[in-house]
């Protein structure tokens, strides 16, 4: 079944991405202006506080003008101070050094005072490269977290945990970027909306992620109401954030009623957010002890990544709250950089545990990464050391012009060692390190070349599969590999390594139907497919319980299709790696290439097996046909009847090994030898080959069994033969047939021509055709026939033939024809070497036909019957 559509999820993702990226776009424009024009942009001398028009976060220029914390600003440059946007508008129109006239009041009952603030630049001096780097890090980091969140949802759109991760990672974009500084009539409202939603969503999403990843926690099962007690008030309080922020930005008066509640609401939100984050850890922690296998590894990576990534940031937030300053303000830059670089552990660990097919154990990640880094760095140290050694040696060599032979050999050896290590030894050591620690930097070309060479030597399936699985196991370090091969409409387990091979037909015998979800998915994708059981959007969700159980029993993590010419030849089921690493993109590319070669090799092996079977079958058929040919030859007259004054000859040359032509002559039973009559028969069965030969044998048997019973009444005899042949053959089978009986005493030839081409009697210059006297035999059940009689004279020659003789064709597909055949026969009758016996005449006619065809292929059976009447024969 096809994977269920995720169009709705992708649509929601597009909406979220549009809001988030517009927010990031506005921040990018602001950061660019700060980097490029920071010395000409005015900064705000103060910020608004919880009581709207009261001052907080005073700058030096405001303090110098006499403004104190919590003063109430009344007017700015003569205009009433009604909103923060009014202050920002005044700043954007000013330049550094311009005065800003302020009227204000100390306390609620104090007199109104006036002062002038000398506005300062956002940057007092040009940023150093280090400061630019710091600002770039702070600008890129939230955008990086945002992209990770969007990518996770794009990769797993139907996975609830992926959406929760997006809600968590969007928080950093809202935390670091101040939306009030984003310029634009449309961008500012969108940015402010996104900022409020993202900050409110983070603790809720983090809490739900701790509850439901990778499975619902036992704590939540016991106390399901806790998360809702925390989440619902946070969602409701989010509306107050909209009221406070929009009122602060555009109208202090519109939210004056809300001012007494602003501080307690803010405290309540912070407390609930802190409780939500604590509930995340309280639900996540116990899962590690309860989970097993892959789930436990994911939880460990998540817990460590979250703790290491967020702890420094929480400490930084606590310091900023205590100092009542912005995050990172007044903190050494190297501390800020370290904190925010460490923060990357958090989004990366979130993305890792949701997106990867199989998580590595935390100890393996740390050990492999550390050993790999040290191993690679050691090679770098050796290369740098050799380069320094070479540089000093060359310097010393050229500083002293007087060189001895040993000095030249020494410097050449140093150069040779450097270049050998740099271009040969270092590369090989790097490959060994990669294969030892990450086990994926194998030589693909070498492996494919070796497998190709080995695959050519196999003509049987089992040795081929054993070689492929052995090489894959040693290269990718896989303990369990199973191979399914197509057999009819099912794919049966053919080979299994790392597990006992189940007996065929037993309870553990594995088989995948061709119509199963597994086979359908692999046939459609034509690429390796992950067996990811925890992903609700995976194709495996549509598989049957039998399929999932089979894959679970084989510990399958990756399925690799073996492509055939027209359909899937088989499937390789790969278990986990020994290192517990997931299958990488490089692994999948290698496996797909090997699978293509294996599929081709399997097709070739199957083709060879089929050819071997076919050859054996053909040899058997050839032997059987040869036997049929021998049998058929025995059906033709083996000895000619001895009849005074009559000379007989007959021959059949089939177009194939066996043919459908029939000729026969035999003496009919009689009371006395002087009255024996000669029977002559010639037939042409429709078609050629075995079927025609079988009908020919049936015709012969029918004729011989009836001929002796119905003498003199040839019409009735052929009618009886017709009925027997009709009953013993299919509707499209029939035979043209000529049958005659010759009375040697009266020299009368009585015959029936059942649709056969007319035999000819050559009498001097006269040619007598024995035309048909009825239809073919075997086609109609009740056909009627008539007989005819011809008086033969001494010297007459009877030629009865099938159309294979008269219609013999040359290379130009020109037919010899009856006229040419008769003309050649007459010419041959004038040649003594062709007329001594009937057999000589028959041979000469065949030679004449062969001379005309000139070696062209024979298209039909060629049969000729010759009967000559001696010139000394007399009528009684």
PDB file of N, CA, C and O in Angstrom, residues 130-179:
ATOM      1  N   UNK A 130      36.957  40.425  15.702  1.00  0.00           N
ATOM      2  CA  UNK A 130      36.435  39.540  16.740  1.00  0.00           C
ATOM      3  C   UNK A 130      34.995  39.873  17.085  1.00  0.00           C
ATOM      4  O   UNK A 130      34.145  38.977  17.217  1.00  0.00           O
ATOM      5  N   UNK A 131      34.693  41.166  17.214  1.00  0.00           N
ATOM      6  CA  UNK A 131      33.325  41.565  17.531  1.00  0.00           C
ATOM      7  C   UNK A 131      32.375  41.211  16.389  1.00  0.00           C
ATOM      8  O   UNK A 131      31.223  40.819  16.625  1.00  0.00           O
ATOM      9  N   UNK A 132      32.864  41.381  15.163  1.00  0.00           N
ATOM     10  CA  UNK A 132      32.029  41.004  14.017  1.00  0.00           C
ATOM     11  C   UNK A 132      31.739  39.502  14.055  1.00  0.00           C
ATOM     12  O   UNK A 132      30.606  39.059  13.813  1.00  0.00           O
ATOM     13  N   UNK A 133      32.768  38.706  14.390  1.00  0.00           N
ATOM     14  CA  UNK A 133      32.578  37.260  14.472  1.00  0.00           C
ATOM     15  C   UNK A 133      31.548  36.902  15.542  1.00  0.00           C
ATOM     16  O   UNK A 133      30.689  36.034  15.339  1.00  0.00           O
ATOM     17  N   UNK A 134      31.640  37.593  16.693  1.00  0.00           N
ATOM     18  CA  UNK A 134      30.681  37.330  17.766  1.00  0.00           C
ATOM     19  C   UNK A 134      29.267  37.654  17.306  1.00  0.00           C
ATOM     20  O   UNK A 134      28.324  36.876  17.510  1.00  0.00           O
ATOM     21  N   UNK A 135      29.108  38.820  16.679  1.00  0.00           N
ATOM     22  CA  UNK A 135      27.772  39.219  16.222  1.00  0.00           C
ATOM     23  C   UNK A 135      27.232  38.269  15.155  1.00  0.00           C
ATOM     24  O   UNK A 135      26.035  37.982  15.110  1.00  0.00           O
ATOM     25  N   UNK A 136      28.137  37.788  14.284  1.00  0.00           N
ATOM     26  CA  UNK A 136      27.700  36.849  13.248  1.00  0.00           C
ATOM     27  C   UNK A 136      27.227  35.546  13.882  1.00  0.00           C
ATOM     28  O   UNK A 136      26.210  34.963  13.474  1.00  0.00           O
ATOM     29  N   UNK A 137      27.947  35.088  14.911  1.00  0.00           N
ATOM     30  CA  UNK A 137      27.542  33.862  15.605  1.00  0.00           C
ATOM     31  C   UNK A 137      26.161  34.028  16.213  1.00  0.00           C
ATOM     32  O   UNK A 137      25.284  33.160  16.082  1.00  0.00           O
ATOM     33  N   UNK A 138      25.955  35.176  16.897  1.00  0.00           N
ATOM     34  CA  UNK A 138      24.653  35.410  17.517  1.00  0.00           C
ATOM     35  C   UNK A 138      23.545  35.559  16.481  1.00  0.00           C
ATOM     36  O   UNK A 138      22.384  35.248  16.746  1.00  0.00           O
ATOM     37  N   UNK A 139      23.896  36.036  15.290  1.00  0.00           N
ATOM     38  CA  UNK A 139      22.883  36.195  14.249  1.00  0.00           C
ATOM     39  C   UNK A 139      22.569  34.876  13.558  1.00  0.00           C
ATOM     40  O   UNK A 139      21.412  34.611  13.195  1.00  0.00           O
ATOM     41  N   UNK A 140      23.603  34.048  13.393  1.00  0.00           N
ATOM     42  CA  UNK A 140      23.424  32.789  12.649  1.00  0.00           C
ATOM     43  C   UNK A 140      22.834  31.693  13.520  1.00  0.00           C
ATOM     44  O   UNK A 140      22.060  30.855  13.042  1.00  0.00           O
ATOM     45  N   UNK A 141      23.172  31.692  14.810  1.00  0.00           N
ATOM     46  CA  UNK A 141      22.751  30.609  15.695  1.00  0.00           C
ATOM     47  C   UNK A 141      21.232  30.406  15.729  1.00  0.00           C
ATOM     48  O   UNK A 141      20.755  29.281  15.544  1.00  0.00           O
ATOM     49  N   UNK A 142      20.432  31.448  15.974  1.00  0.00           N
ATOM     50  CA  UNK A 142      18.976  31.198  15.989  1.00  0.00           C
ATOM     51  C   UNK A 142      18.442  30.742  14.636  1.00  0.00           C
ATOM     52  O   UNK A 142      17.511  29.927  14.569  1.00  0.00           O
ATOM     53  N   UNK A 143      19.039  31.286  13.557  1.00  0.00           N
ATOM     54  CA  UNK A 143      18.608  30.869  12.223  1.00  0.00           C
ATOM     55  C   UNK A 143      18.959  29.398  11.984  1.00  0.00           C
ATOM     56  O   UNK A 143      18.181  28.645  11.390  1.00  0.00           O
ATOM     57  N   UNK A 144      20.111  28.969  12.483  1.00  0.00           N
ATOM     58  CA  UNK A 144      20.527  27.576  12.363  1.00  0.00           C
ATOM     59  C   UNK A 144      19.561  26.659  13.121  1.00  0.00           C
ATOM     60  O   UNK A 144      19.135  25.613  12.606  1.00  0.00           O
ATOM     61  N   UNK A 145      19.192  27.048  14.334  1.00  0.00           N
ATOM     62  CA  UNK A 145      18.238  26.251  15.114  1.00  0.00           C
ATOM     63  C   UNK A 145      16.893  26.172  14.399  1.00  0.00           C
ATOM     64  O   UNK A 145      16.246  25.118  14.370  1.00  0.00           O
ATOM     65  N   UNK A 146      16.472  27.297  13.829  1.00  0.00           N
ATOM     66  CA  UNK A 146      15.199  27.324  13.103  1.00  0.00           C
ATOM     67  C   UNK A 146      15.227  26.379  11.907  1.00  0.00           C
ATOM     68  O   UNK A 146      14.276  25.617  11.675  1.00  0.00           O
ATOM     69  N   UNK A 147      16.315  26.402  11.150  1.00  0.00           N
ATOM     70  CA  UNK A 147      16.416  25.522   9.987  1.00  0.00           C
ATOM     71  C   UNK A 147      16.428  24.056  10.401  1.00  0.00           C
ATOM     72  O   UNK A 147      15.846  23.208   9.709  1.00  0.00           O
ATOM     73  N   UNK A 148      17.078  23.742  11.510  1.00  0.00           N
ATOM     74  CA  UNK A 148      17.073  22.358  11.983  1.00  0.00           C
ATOM     75  C   UNK A 148      15.642  21.916  12.299  1.00  0.00           C
ATOM     76  O   UNK A 148      15.209  20.824  11.934  1.00  0.00           O
ATOM     77  N   UNK A 149      14.895  22.782  12.996  1.00  0.00           N
ATOM     78  CA  UNK A 149      13.513  22.445  13.315  1.00  0.00           C
ATOM     79  C   UNK A 149      12.661  22.240  12.082  1.00  0.00           C
ATOM     80  O   UNK A 149      11.873  21.279  12.000  1.00  0.00           O
ATOM     81  N   UNK A 150      12.796  23.107  11.083  1.00  0.00           N
ATOM     82  CA  UNK A 150      12.032  22.968   9.843  1.00  0.00           C
ATOM     83  C   UNK A 150      12.435  21.691   9.110  1.00  0.00           C
ATOM     84  O   UNK A 150      11.581  20.990   8.538  1.00  0.00           O
ATOM     85  N   UNK A 151      13.721  21.391   9.108  1.00  0.00           N
ATOM     86  CA  UNK A 151      14.195  20.194   8.404  1.00  0.00           C
ATOM     87  C   UNK A 151      13.668  18.914   9.059  1.00  0.00           C
ATOM     88  O   UNK A 151      13.306  17.960   8.374  1.00  0.00           O
ATOM     89  N   UNK A 152      13.619  18.902  10.392  1.00  0.00           N
ATOM     90  CA  UNK A 152      13.127  17.716  11.089  1.00  0.00           C
ATOM     91  C   UNK A 152      11.667  17.452  10.712  1.00  0.00           C
ATOM     92  O   UNK A 152      11.275  16.311  10.448  1.00  0.00           O
ATOM     93  N   UNK A 153      10.846  18.507  10.674  1.00  0.00           N
ATOM     94  CA  UNK A 153       9.438  18.323  10.302  1.00  0.00           C
ATOM     95  C   UNK A 153       9.325  17.922   8.841  1.00  0.00           C
ATOM     96  O   UNK A 153       8.477  17.093   8.477  1.00  0.00           O
ATOM     97  N   UNK A 154      10.162  18.498   7.995  1.00  0.00           N
ATOM     98  CA  UNK A 154      10.119  18.130   6.578  1.00  0.00           C
ATOM     99  C   UNK A 154      10.480  16.657   6.391  1.00  0.00           C
ATOM    100  O   UNK A 154       9.903  15.975   5.542  1.00  0.00           O
ATOM    101  N   UNK A 155      11.427  16.171   7.206  1.00  0.00           N
ATOM    102  CA  UNK A 155      11.837  14.770   7.096  1.00  0.00           C
ATOM    103  C   UNK A 155      10.811  13.832   7.722  1.00  0.00           C
ATOM    104  O   UNK A 155      10.636  12.709   7.257  1.00  0.00           O
ATOM    105  N   UNK A 156      10.105  14.279   8.774  1.00  0.00           N
ATOM    106  CA  UNK A 156       9.122  13.428   9.471  1.00  0.00           C
ATOM    107  C   UNK A 156       7.823  14.217   9.655  1.00  0.00           C
ATOM    108  O   UNK A 156       7.439  14.568  10.768  1.00  0.00           O
ATOM    109  N   UNK A 157       7.111  14.520   8.577  1.00  0.00           N
ATOM    110  CA  UNK A 157       5.940  15.411   8.696  1.00  0.00           C
ATOM    111  C   UNK A 157       4.805  14.823   9.522  1.00  0.00           C
ATOM    112  O   UNK A 157       4.021  15.568  10.095  1.00  0.00           O
ATOM    113  N   UNK A 158       4.695  13.508   9.597  1.00  0.00           N
ATOM    114  CA  UNK A 158       3.600  12.883  10.332  1.00  0.00           C
ATOM    115  C   UNK A 158       3.989  12.504  11.760  1.00  0.00           C
ATOM    116  O   UNK A 158       3.200  11.886  12.471  1.00  0.00           O
ATOM    117  N   UNK A 159       5.196  12.878  12.151  1.00  0.00           N
ATOM    118  CA  UNK A 159       5.687  12.534  13.473  1.00  0.00           C
ATOM    119  C   UNK A 159       5.427  13.702  14.428  1.00  0.00           C
ATOM    120  O   UNK A 159       5.915  14.809  14.243  1.00  0.00           O
ATOM    121  N   UNK A 160       4.621  13.448  15.470  1.00  0.00           N
ATOM    122  CA  UNK A 160       4.297  14.501  16.437  1.00  0.00           C
ATOM    123  C   UNK A 160       5.551  15.051  17.095  1.00  0.00           C
ATOM    124  O   UNK A 160       5.660  16.264  17.348  1.00  0.00           O
ATOM    125  N   UNK A 161       6.506  14.193  17.394  1.00  0.00           N
ATOM    126  CA  UNK A 161       7.737  14.649  18.038  1.00  0.00           C
ATOM    127  C   UNK A 161       8.502  15.641  17.176  1.00  0.00           C
ATOM    128  O   UNK A 161       9.165  16.537  17.688  1.00  0.00           O
ATOM    129  N   UNK A 162       8.430  15.480  15.861  1.00  0.00           N
ATOM    130  CA  UNK A 162       9.105  16.420  14.965  1.00  0.00           C
ATOM    131  C   UNK A 162       8.502  17.822  15.092  1.00  0.00           C
ATOM    132  O   UNK A 162       9.226  18.823  15.131  1.00  0.00           O
ATOM    133  N   UNK A 163       7.181  17.894  15.180  1.00  0.00           N
ATOM    134  CA  UNK A 163       6.528  19.208  15.357  1.00  0.00           C
ATOM    135  C   UNK A 163       6.856  19.805  16.720  1.00  0.00           C
ATOM    136  O   UNK A 163       7.017  21.035  16.840  1.00  0.00           O
ATOM    137  N   UNK A 164       6.945  18.977  17.733  1.00  0.00           N
ATOM    138  CA  UNK A 164       7.330  19.477  19.052  1.00  0.00           C
ATOM    139  C   UNK A 164       8.744  20.039  19.025  1.00  0.00           C
ATOM    140  O   UNK A 164       9.028  21.076  19.651  1.00  0.00           O
ATOM    141  N   UNK A 165       9.643  19.384  18.291  1.00  0.00           N
ATOM    142  CA  UNK A 165      11.012  19.889  18.178  1.00  0.00           C
ATOM    143  C   UNK A 165      11.026  21.239  17.476  1.00  0.00           C
ATOM    144  O   UNK A 165      11.768  22.158  17.858  1.00  0.00           O
ATOM    145  N   UNK A 166      10.201  21.394  16.437  1.00  0.00           N
ATOM    146  CA  UNK A 166      10.118  22.689  15.757  1.00  0.00           C
ATOM    147  C   UNK A 166       9.661  23.766  16.728  1.00  0.00           C
ATOM    148  O   UNK A 166      10.220  24.877  16.749  1.00  0.00           O
ATOM    149  N   UNK A 167       8.655  23.446  17.561  1.00  0.00           N
ATOM    150  CA  UNK A 167       8.204  24.428  18.546  1.00  0.00           C
ATOM    151  C   UNK A 167       9.276  24.770  19.555  1.00  0.00           C
ATOM    152  O   UNK A 167       9.352  25.914  20.036  1.00  0.00           O
ATOM    153  N   UNK A 168      10.127  23.805  19.879  1.00  0.00           N
ATOM    154  CA  UNK A 168      11.206  24.068  20.837  1.00  0.00           C
ATOM    155  C   UNK A 168      12.299  24.934  20.206  1.00  0.00           C
ATOM    156  O   UNK A 168      12.758  25.927  20.793  1.00  0.00           O
ATOM    157  N   UNK A 169      12.714  24.589  19.005  1.00  0.00           N
ATOM    158  CA  UNK A 169      13.858  25.271  18.393  1.00  0.00           C
ATOM    159  C   UNK A 169      13.515  26.658  17.887  1.00  0.00           C
ATOM    160  O   UNK A 169      14.417  27.480  17.688  1.00  0.00           O
ATOM    161  N   UNK A 170      12.246  26.943  17.640  1.00  0.00           N
ATOM    162  CA  UNK A 170      11.873  28.302  17.232  1.00  0.00           C
ATOM    163  C   UNK A 170      12.068  29.312  18.364  1.00  0.00           C
ATOM    164  O   UNK A 170      12.091  30.528  18.120  1.00  0.00           O
ATOM    165  N   UNK A 171      12.197  28.805  19.583  1.00  0.00           N
ATOM    166  CA  UNK A 171      12.332  29.692  20.742  1.00  0.00           C
ATOM    167  C   UNK A 171      13.606  30.531  20.663  1.00  0.00           C
ATOM    168  O   UNK A 171      13.608  31.700  21.056  1.00  0.00           O
ATOM    169  N   UNK A 172      14.693  29.952  20.177  1.00  0.00           N
ATOM    170  CA  UNK A 172      15.971  30.666  20.168  1.00  0.00           C
ATOM    171  C   UNK A 172      15.942  31.835  19.200  1.00  0.00           C
ATOM    172  O   UNK A 172      16.555  32.878  19.432  1.00  0.00           O
ATOM    173  N   UNK A 173      15.210  31.683  18.124  1.00  0.00           N
ATOM    174  CA  UNK A 173      15.039  32.788  17.187  1.00  0.00           C
ATOM    175  C   UNK A 173      14.310  33.939  17.866  1.00  0.00           C
ATOM    176  O   UNK A 173      14.660  35.109  17.697  1.00  0.00           O
ATOM    177  N   UNK A 174      13.274  33.595  18.645  1.00  0.00           N
ATOM    178  CA  UNK A 174      12.510  34.628  19.339  1.00  0.00           C
ATOM    179  C   UNK A 174      13.265  35.192  20.533  1.00  0.00           C
ATOM    180  O   UNK A 174      13.077  36.359  20.908  1.00  0.00           O
ATOM    181  N   UNK A 175      14.127  34.395  21.151  1.00  0.00           N
ATOM    182  CA  UNK A 175      14.860  34.830  22.345  1.00  0.00           C
ATOM    183  C   UNK A 175      15.934  35.854  22.005  1.00  0.00           C
ATOM    184  O   UNK A 175      16.074  36.882  22.683  1.00  0.00           O
ATOM    185  N   UNK A 176      16.688  35.605  20.942  1.00  0.00           N
ATOM    186  CA  UNK A 176      17.854  36.434  20.632  1.00  0.00           C
ATOM    187  C   UNK A 176      17.472  37.660  19.810  1.00  0.00           C
ATOM    188  O   UNK A 176      18.059  38.732  19.954  1.00  0.00           O
ATOM    189  N   UNK A 177      16.473  37.524  18.938  1.00  0.00           N
ATOM    190  CA  UNK A 177      16.113  38.625  18.038  1.00  0.00           C
ATOM    191  C   UNK A 177      15.051  39.493  18.705  1.00  0.00           C
ATOM    192  O   UNK A 177      13.988  39.001  19.098  1.00  0.00           O
ATOM    193  N   UNK A 178      15.316  40.779  18.819  1.00  0.00           N
ATOM    194  CA  UNK A 178      14.362  41.747  19.367  1.00  0.00           C
ATOM    195  C   UNK A 178      13.452  42.230  18.241  1.00  0.00           C
ATOM    196  O   UNK A 178      13.907  42.931  17.331  1.00  0.00           O
ATOM    197  N   UNK A 179      12.166  41.864  18.257  1.00  0.00           N
ATOM    198  CA  UNK A 179      11.307  42.211  17.124  1.00  0.00           C
ATOM    199  C   UNK A 179      11.045  43.708  16.997  1.00  0.00           C
ATOM    200  O   UNK A 179      10.693  44.183  15.922  1.00  0.00           O
TER     201      UNK A 179
END
